[in-house]
XYZ file of C-alpha atoms in Angstrom:
249
model
C 45.723 -84.461 -90.784
C 44.787 -87.830 -89.214
C 41.382 -88.621 -87.263
C 43.565 -88.973 -84.252
C 45.096 -85.554 -84.469
C 41.693 -83.860 -85.304
C 40.413 -85.412 -82.039
C 43.175 -84.329 -80.154
C 42.955 -80.821 -81.528
C 39.266 -80.731 -80.682
C 40.018 -81.766 -77.102
C 42.624 -78.921 -76.612
C 40.149 -76.466 -78.029
C 37.584 -77.356 -75.807
C 39.993 -77.473 -72.673
C 41.214 -73.823 -74.141
C 37.389 -72.640 -74.061
C 36.713 -74.138 -70.671
C 39.767 -72.533 -69.328
C 38.751 -69.045 -70.896
C 35.063 -69.330 -69.586
C 36.491 -70.520 -66.201
C 38.603 -67.337 -66.028
C 35.490 -65.107 -66.598
C 33.368 -67.109 -64.310
C 36.001 -66.547 -61.521
C 36.434 -62.758 -62.546
C 32.633 -62.411 -61.939
C 32.526 -64.204 -58.568
C 35.320 -61.881 -57.501
C 33.523 -58.804 -58.727
C 30.395 -59.840 -57.017
C 32.057 -60.388 -53.746
C 33.779 -57.264 -53.869
C 30.475 -55.533 -54.553
C 28.778 -57.271 -51.699
C 31.452 -56.311 -49.552
C 31.575 -52.772 -50.490
C 27.786 -52.306 -50.019
C 28.039 -54.436 -46.373
C 30.769 -51.941 -45.351
C 28.950 -48.680 -46.676
C 25.546 -49.593 -44.916
C 27.319 -50.332 -41.580
C 29.244 -47.259 -41.789
C 25.871 -45.490 -42.545
C 24.189 -47.115 -39.566
C 26.942 -46.559 -37.120
C 27.018 -42.753 -38.126
C 24.039 -41.678 -35.809
C 25.905 -38.330 -34.761
C 24.356 -34.638 -35.436
C 26.823 -31.828 -34.977
C 25.641 -28.389 -34.157
C 28.123 -26.225 -35.232
C 28.550 -22.541 -35.671
C 30.005 -19.246 -34.348
C 29.659 -18.157 -30.514
C 26.261 -16.911 -29.590
C 24.558 -18.104 -32.570
C 22.027 -20.094 -30.384
C 23.369 -23.598 -30.740
C 23.361 -24.405 -26.937
C 19.876 -23.106 -26.509
C 18.753 -25.115 -29.513
C 20.607 -28.328 -28.169
C 18.953 -27.744 -24.627
C 15.471 -27.431 -26.181
C 15.777 -30.447 -28.160
C 17.530 -32.595 -25.371
C 15.889 -31.353 -22.260
C 12.688 -30.053 -23.643
C 13.602 -26.474 -22.036
C 15.724 -23.428 -22.368
C 18.971 -23.785 -20.293
C 20.942 -20.668 -19.571
C 24.129 -21.014 -21.721
C 27.487 -19.134 -21.889
C 30.582 -19.366 -24.186
C 31.939 -22.857 -23.447
C 35.268 -24.483 -24.184
C 33.708 -28.102 -24.259
C 31.038 -29.726 -26.056
C 27.496 -31.011 -25.066
C 26.370 -34.349 -25.788
C 22.907 -35.704 -25.547
C 20.537 -38.290 -27.043
C 17.670 -37.442 -29.119
C 15.028 -40.077 -29.634
C 13.347 -39.891 -33.261
C 9.984 -41.539 -33.628
C 10.270 -44.799 -35.638
C 13.728 -44.021 -36.560
C 15.728 -44.494 -33.536
C 18.156 -42.744 -31.489
C 20.503 -39.790 -32.817
C 23.632 -38.497 -30.878
C 23.228 -34.557 -30.756
C 26.778 -32.741 -30.120
C 26.895 -29.325 -29.554
C 30.216 -28.060 -30.751
C 32.068 -24.976 -29.211
C 31.867 -22.120 -31.177
C 34.974 -20.616 -29.743
C 37.608 -20.176 -32.552
C 40.425 -21.955 -30.554
C 38.760 -25.170 -29.792
C 35.784 -25.699 -32.482
C 38.189 -27.509 -35.054
C 39.541 -29.974 -32.583
C 36.056 -30.978 -31.213
C 34.670 -30.954 -34.680
C 37.308 -33.266 -35.787
C 36.713 -35.528 -32.837
C 32.952 -36.074 -34.168
C 32.846 -35.637 -37.785
C 33.605 -39.326 -38.760
C 30.309 -40.249 -37.043
C 28.281 -37.417 -38.166
C 25.203 -38.474 -40.182
C 24.052 -34.715 -40.340
C 25.584 -31.295 -39.739
C 23.463 -28.338 -38.740
C 25.631 -24.995 -39.126
C 23.501 -22.545 -36.970
C 23.940 -18.841 -37.655
C 22.701 -15.738 -36.201
C 20.062 -14.212 -38.957
C 20.377 -10.580 -37.574
C 24.010 -10.389 -37.052
C 25.216 -12.027 -40.284
C 26.453 -8.722 -41.973
C 28.655 -8.230 -39.142
C 29.779 -11.825 -38.989
C 29.602 -12.579 -42.534
C 33.276 -12.963 -43.072
C 33.822 -15.289 -40.268
C 30.640 -17.264 -40.837
C 31.714 -18.148 -44.178
C 35.376 -19.215 -43.431
C 34.021 -21.498 -40.850
C 31.400 -23.071 -43.143
C 33.958 -23.239 -46.139
C 36.194 -25.077 -43.843
C 33.665 -27.817 -42.821
C 32.083 -28.237 -46.372
C 35.629 -28.825 -47.595
C 36.878 -31.137 -45.338
C 37.856 -34.328 -46.679
C 36.245 -36.546 -44.182
C 32.869 -34.698 -44.769
C 33.023 -34.700 -48.594
C 33.758 -38.635 -48.382
C 31.195 -39.466 -45.699
C 28.461 -37.230 -47.362
C 26.391 -36.185 -44.231
C 23.522 -33.969 -45.081
C 24.118 -30.637 -43.989
C 21.337 -28.071 -42.733
C 22.191 -24.247 -42.561
C 19.896 -23.007 -39.774
C 19.154 -19.373 -39.976
C 18.226 -18.957 -36.301
C 16.821 -15.846 -34.527
C 14.082 -15.065 -36.775
C 12.057 -13.664 -33.961
C 14.174 -10.328 -34.521
C 12.436 -7.746 -36.764
C 15.468 -7.252 -38.590
C 16.519 -10.711 -39.065
C 17.282 -11.862 -42.829
C 15.372 -14.556 -44.061
C 16.692 -18.009 -45.526
C 16.679 -17.236 -49.150
C 18.488 -13.823 -48.647
C 20.872 -15.354 -46.171
C 21.667 -17.996 -49.058
C 22.402 -15.361 -51.628
C 24.609 -13.507 -49.193
C 26.449 -16.352 -48.234
C 27.128 -17.684 -51.723
C 28.568 -14.270 -52.867
C 30.893 -14.440 -49.740
C 31.806 -17.880 -50.404
C 32.500 -17.154 -53.904
C 35.210 -14.519 -52.900
C 36.721 -16.692 -50.198
C 36.860 -19.925 -52.656
C 39.001 -17.608 -55.236
C 41.215 -16.502 -52.434
C 41.760 -20.001 -51.198
C 42.180 -21.753 -54.687
C 44.746 -18.965 -55.772
C 46.633 -19.712 -52.258
C 46.662 -23.440 -52.673
C 47.801 -23.035 -56.363
C 50.418 -20.791 -55.363
C 51.765 -23.275 -52.905
C 51.328 -26.369 -55.062
C 52.770 -24.622 -58.177
C 55.369 -26.844 -59.903
C 54.027 -29.982 -58.240
C 51.324 -32.412 -59.224
C 49.048 -31.867 -56.337
C 45.271 -31.157 -57.179
C 43.473 -28.928 -54.622
C 40.021 -29.386 -53.570
C 37.785 -27.267 -55.422
C 34.199 -26.395 -53.857
C 31.465 -26.278 -56.389
C 31.727 -26.077 -59.986
C 34.618 -24.788 -61.741
C 34.108 -21.953 -64.132
C 31.097 -20.404 -62.629
C 30.037 -18.503 -59.378
C 29.619 -20.496 -56.117
C 26.327 -21.976 -55.631
C 25.517 -24.556 -52.650
C 23.688 -26.665 -55.061
C 26.904 -27.353 -57.375
C 28.380 -28.942 -54.499
C 28.149 -32.579 -55.876
C 29.290 -34.611 -52.608
C 26.844 -32.758 -50.380
C 23.028 -31.931 -50.076
C 22.932 -28.544 -48.356
C 19.478 -27.183 -47.168
C 18.444 -24.019 -45.580
C 15.614 -23.570 -42.878
C 14.548 -20.846 -40.524
C 14.365 -21.087 -36.589
C 13.933 -19.064 -33.697
C 15.234 -20.864 -30.429
C 14.160 -17.882 -28.196
C 10.639 -18.595 -28.951
C 11.066 -22.402 -29.299
C 10.232 -22.543 -33.168
C 12.228 -25.281 -34.106
C 9.756 -27.129 -36.203
C 11.780 -27.062 -39.478
C 14.777 -28.374 -37.650
C 12.681 -31.230 -36.126
C 11.425 -32.153 -39.442
C 14.905 -32.196 -41.077
C 16.088 -34.473 -38.173
C 13.158 -36.726 -38.753
C 13.970 -37.193 -42.413
C 17.855 -37.573 -41.796
C 17.422 -40.406 -38.964
């Protein structure tokens, strides 16, 4: 090979190396831009989600809790077919939009659907005294919320507020968690079997709440952090809820 050919080959090799590194550089720049855009959109969405949804069955005490937080006093309540909305200022954290979702079975899902996209947190209020009687309805409503695709995607913090602790026969949060986990396990098995029957022969993968292969536990819901706390709206004991709101805000 002549010296001229060697020189030409060296130039071509150099051009190929430069082109290779150029391609890598472009890929890195595109990757970084994509990452920054993702972080920006995620943070913007996080900031814009300032809603706290109060959900639960009728007569669980949601509206009384709402009135004490917003108006600093008890307001006479009754089964409502529309939501209550108020602004709650959190010290050093800014304002939260508190939404009292009606507990009536006919309308609650429609109102929850209207506010779930802006939910920073969800407070599921239940009656600690009448839980044995309402356990099936409570578990079904809670299961529906926790398995909601929007909730799973946005990952708001969830508090299960065991209200009416002033009643002498009320169950404590730890007992309620255990009872709910057993009922949710039964409900999950039923829901999973139904979905598998519907999807048989197809490629659709149903959403599974918790960890497969073991009994249901709230700690196994990877997309959500679920906490339990006690309250007594009638005696204005909402300290656990207020601390949780402070941490969420």
